[in-house]
Structure formats: structure tokens, C-alpha cells
Amino acid sequence: MEAKKMIEVAVKILQKNNYKITKQRISMLEYLSHFQEQYVNVAAVDKYMHEIYPGMSHNTIYRNIKEFQEVGIIEQRTRDGIACVKYQCDFVHQHHHHFICKKCGKVQEVQMCPLDFFEKQLPGCEIDDHHFELYGICADCIRLGKN
């Protein structure tokens, strides 16, 4: 999906959830739309927003990131203690998993969910959330000899 369309979808999601559409939120969406196939450090988002809006508080930036994540506009993860986000890659099927290239950082969606496999191993348990990621070297990096 092209960036402009993704921003339109995100704005509709924000409006549906009763969030005001501000120039700061639009700027953040525009920046984040460049990260559909890889995660970006939250500190980089904060730095970018401060370059455009020097008076914008860190709390406001982080609150917006949290709100975007809560309504499904972005995906968030923590790796090695560092919070990272990326634009939601599938607004229709928000529950999905990823393969993440350890060389270039490219993220690819994985359609299959392994939850049934684990539920069978845990009879009587109730699983209320899960997160599944595969790591390795993507086909492009292998082809270019980056492994």
C-alpha cells in the first residue's frame, strides 16, 4: 500500500477512536509510513519530531506512539531493551507474525500462527496473548552475499 493511502487509513482509524487530527500527528504518520518493512528506534522518531516541532514534549511524542500502537496503526517491539516501531503492515489482518532479517532489518509478514500448536501442549491453560518472530537472513541478503 502506498504511503499516502496508508496515512488516509491511519487518519480514519484515529478519527474512529475519537483522536484529534493534528499537524503533529500527520507529520508522525508521514515519518512512520517510511517504515513499513523495518522497525525504527523510538528515539529516532522522537529526534525527528523534535527537529520539526522543537517545542513538542517527549511525553507527547511517546504518548502518540503508544496511542498509535493501541489502535493498530503501528506495531511495537523491544529488542535488547530498545523500543522500536514500524507501520502496521496489514490493517485487515492485524494478528500476524514476522520474519526479521538480522542483516538488513527487513520485516516480512508470516501468515501462519503457531498458537494451536502451543495450546495443545498446555491443556487446561488459557493463553491470552502471544508474540512470534522468526530471525534469519532474508533472500535478498543471501543473494547479495551479505550473510
Coordinates of C-alpha atoms in Angstrom, one line a residue:
M1 CA 0.0 0.0 0.0
E2 CA 1.4 3.4 -0.9
A3 CA 2.3 5.8 1.9
K4 CA -0.5 8.4 1.1
K5 CA -3.2 5.7 1.2
M6 CA -1.7 4.3 4.5
I7 CA -1.9 7.7 6.1
E8 CA -5.5 8.1 5.0
V9 CA -6.4 4.8 6.6
A10 CA -4.5 5.7 9.8
V11 CA -6.3 9.1 10.0
K12 CA -9.7 7.2 9.6
I13 CA -8.6 4.9 12.4
L14 CA -7.7 7.8 14.7
Q15 CA -11.0 9.6 13.9
K16 CA -13.0 6.4 14.6
N17 CA -11.2 6.3 18.0
N18 CA -12.0 9.9 18.7
Y19 CA -8.5 11.3 18.4
K20 CA -8.0 14.8 17.0
I21 CA -6.1 15.0 13.8
T22 CA -3.2 17.5 14.4
K23 CA -0.4 18.5 12.1
Q24 CA 2.0 16.8 14.6
R25 CA 0.2 13.5 14.3
I26 CA 0.1 13.8 10.5
S27 CA 3.9 14.5 10.5
M28 CA 4.5 11.5 12.7
L29 CA 2.3 9.3 10.4
E30 CA 4.2 10.5 7.4
Y31 CA 7.6 9.7 9.0
L32 CA 6.4 6.3 10.2
S33 CA 5.0 5.4 6.8
H34 CA 8.6 5.1 5.6
F35 CA 9.0 2.2 8.0
Q36 CA 6.6 -0.4 6.6
E37 CA 9.3 -3.1 6.1
Q38 CA 11.6 -2.5 9.0
Y39 CA 11.5 -1.3 12.6
V40 CA 12.8 2.2 13.6
N41 CA 14.1 3.0 17.1
V42 CA 11.5 5.1 19.0
A43 CA 14.4 7.5 19.9
A44 CA 14.8 8.2 16.2
V45 CA 11.1 9.1 15.9
D46 CA 11.4 11.4 18.9
K47 CA 14.5 13.1 17.4
Y48 CA 12.7 13.5 14.0
M49 CA 9.7 15.1 15.7
H50 CA 11.8 17.5 17.7
E51 CA 13.6 18.6 14.5
I52 CA 10.2 19.6 13.1
Y53 CA 8.5 20.7 16.3
P54 CA 11.2 21.8 18.8
G55 CA 8.6 22.7 21.4
M56 CA 6.9 19.3 21.3
S57 CA 7.5 17.4 24.6
H58 CA 9.0 13.9 24.7
N59 CA 5.9 12.8 26.7
T60 CA 3.6 13.9 23.8
I61 CA 5.7 12.0 21.3
Y62 CA 5.8 8.8 23.3
R63 CA 2.1 9.1 24.2
N64 CA 1.2 9.4 20.5
I65 CA 3.4 6.3 19.7
K66 CA 1.5 4.4 22.5
E67 CA -1.9 5.6 21.1
F68 CA -0.9 4.6 17.6
Q69 CA 0.0 1.2 18.8
E70 CA -3.2 0.8 20.8
V71 CA -5.4 1.5 17.8
G72 CA -3.4 -0.7 15.5
I73 CA -1.6 1.9 13.3
I74 CA 1.9 0.8 14.3
E75 CA 3.5 -2.3 15.6
Q76 CA 5.9 -2.1 18.6
R77 CA 8.6 -4.4 19.8
T78 CA 11.5 -4.3 22.2
R79 CA 14.8 -5.8 21.2
D80 CA 17.8 -5.7 23.5
G81 CA 16.0 -3.2 25.7
I82 CA 15.3 -0.8 22.9
A83 CA 11.8 0.1 21.9
C84 CA 11.2 0.1 18.1
V85 CA 8.1 0.6 16.0
K86 CA 7.0 0.1 12.4
Y87 CA 3.9 1.0 10.4
Q88 CA 1.3 -1.7 10.5
C89 CA 1.8 -3.9 7.5
D90 CA -1.7 -5.3 7.4
F91 CA -4.7 -3.3 8.6
V92 CA -7.1 -6.1 7.6
H93 CA -5.4 -8.9 9.4
Q94 CA -3.7 -7.2 12.4
H95 CA -2.9 -10.5 14.0
H96 CA 0.2 -11.8 12.2
H97 CA 3.8 -12.7 12.8
H98 CA 7.1 -11.7 11.3
F99 CA 10.4 -12.9 9.8
I100 CA 13.1 -10.3 10.5
C101 CA 16.4 -10.2 8.6
K102 CA 19.3 -9.9 11.0
K103 CA 21.4 -8.2 8.3
C104 CA 19.3 -5.5 6.7
G105 CA 16.4 -5.4 9.2
K106 CA 13.7 -6.1 6.6
V107 CA 10.5 -7.4 8.0
Q108 CA 8.3 -9.9 6.2
E109 CA 4.8 -10.9 7.3
V110 CA 4.3 -14.6 8.2
Q111 CA 0.7 -15.8 7.6
M112 CA 0.7 -18.9 9.8
C113 CA 0.1 -18.6 13.5
P114 CA 1.6 -21.3 15.8
L115 CA -0.8 -20.7 18.7
D116 CA -2.8 -24.0 18.1
F117 CA 0.5 -26.0 18.4
F118 CA 1.3 -24.5 21.8
E119 CA -2.3 -24.7 23.1
K120 CA -2.2 -28.5 22.5
Q121 CA 0.9 -28.7 24.7
L122 CA -0.7 -26.7 27.6
P123 CA -4.0 -28.4 28.3
G124 CA -6.1 -26.5 30.9
C125 CA -4.2 -23.3 30.4
E126 CA -5.7 -20.1 28.9
I127 CA -3.3 -18.2 26.6
D128 CA -4.4 -14.5 26.4
D129 CA -1.6 -13.1 24.3
H130 CA 1.4 -14.1 22.3
H131 CA 4.1 -12.7 20.0
F132 CA 6.0 -14.8 17.5
E133 CA 9.0 -13.7 15.4
L134 CA 11.5 -15.6 13.2
Y135 CA 15.0 -14.3 12.7
G136 CA 17.5 -15.1 10.0
I137 CA 18.9 -13.8 6.7
C138 CA 16.5 -12.7 4.0
A139 CA 16.7 -13.9 0.4
D140 CA 17.9 -10.5 -0.8
C141 CA 20.9 -10.5 1.6
I142 CA 21.7 -14.1 0.8
R143 CA 21.6 -13.3 -2.9
L144 CA 23.8 -10.3 -2.4
G145 CA 26.3 -12.2 -0.3
K146 CA 25.5 -10.3 3.0
N147 CA 25.4 -13.4 5.1

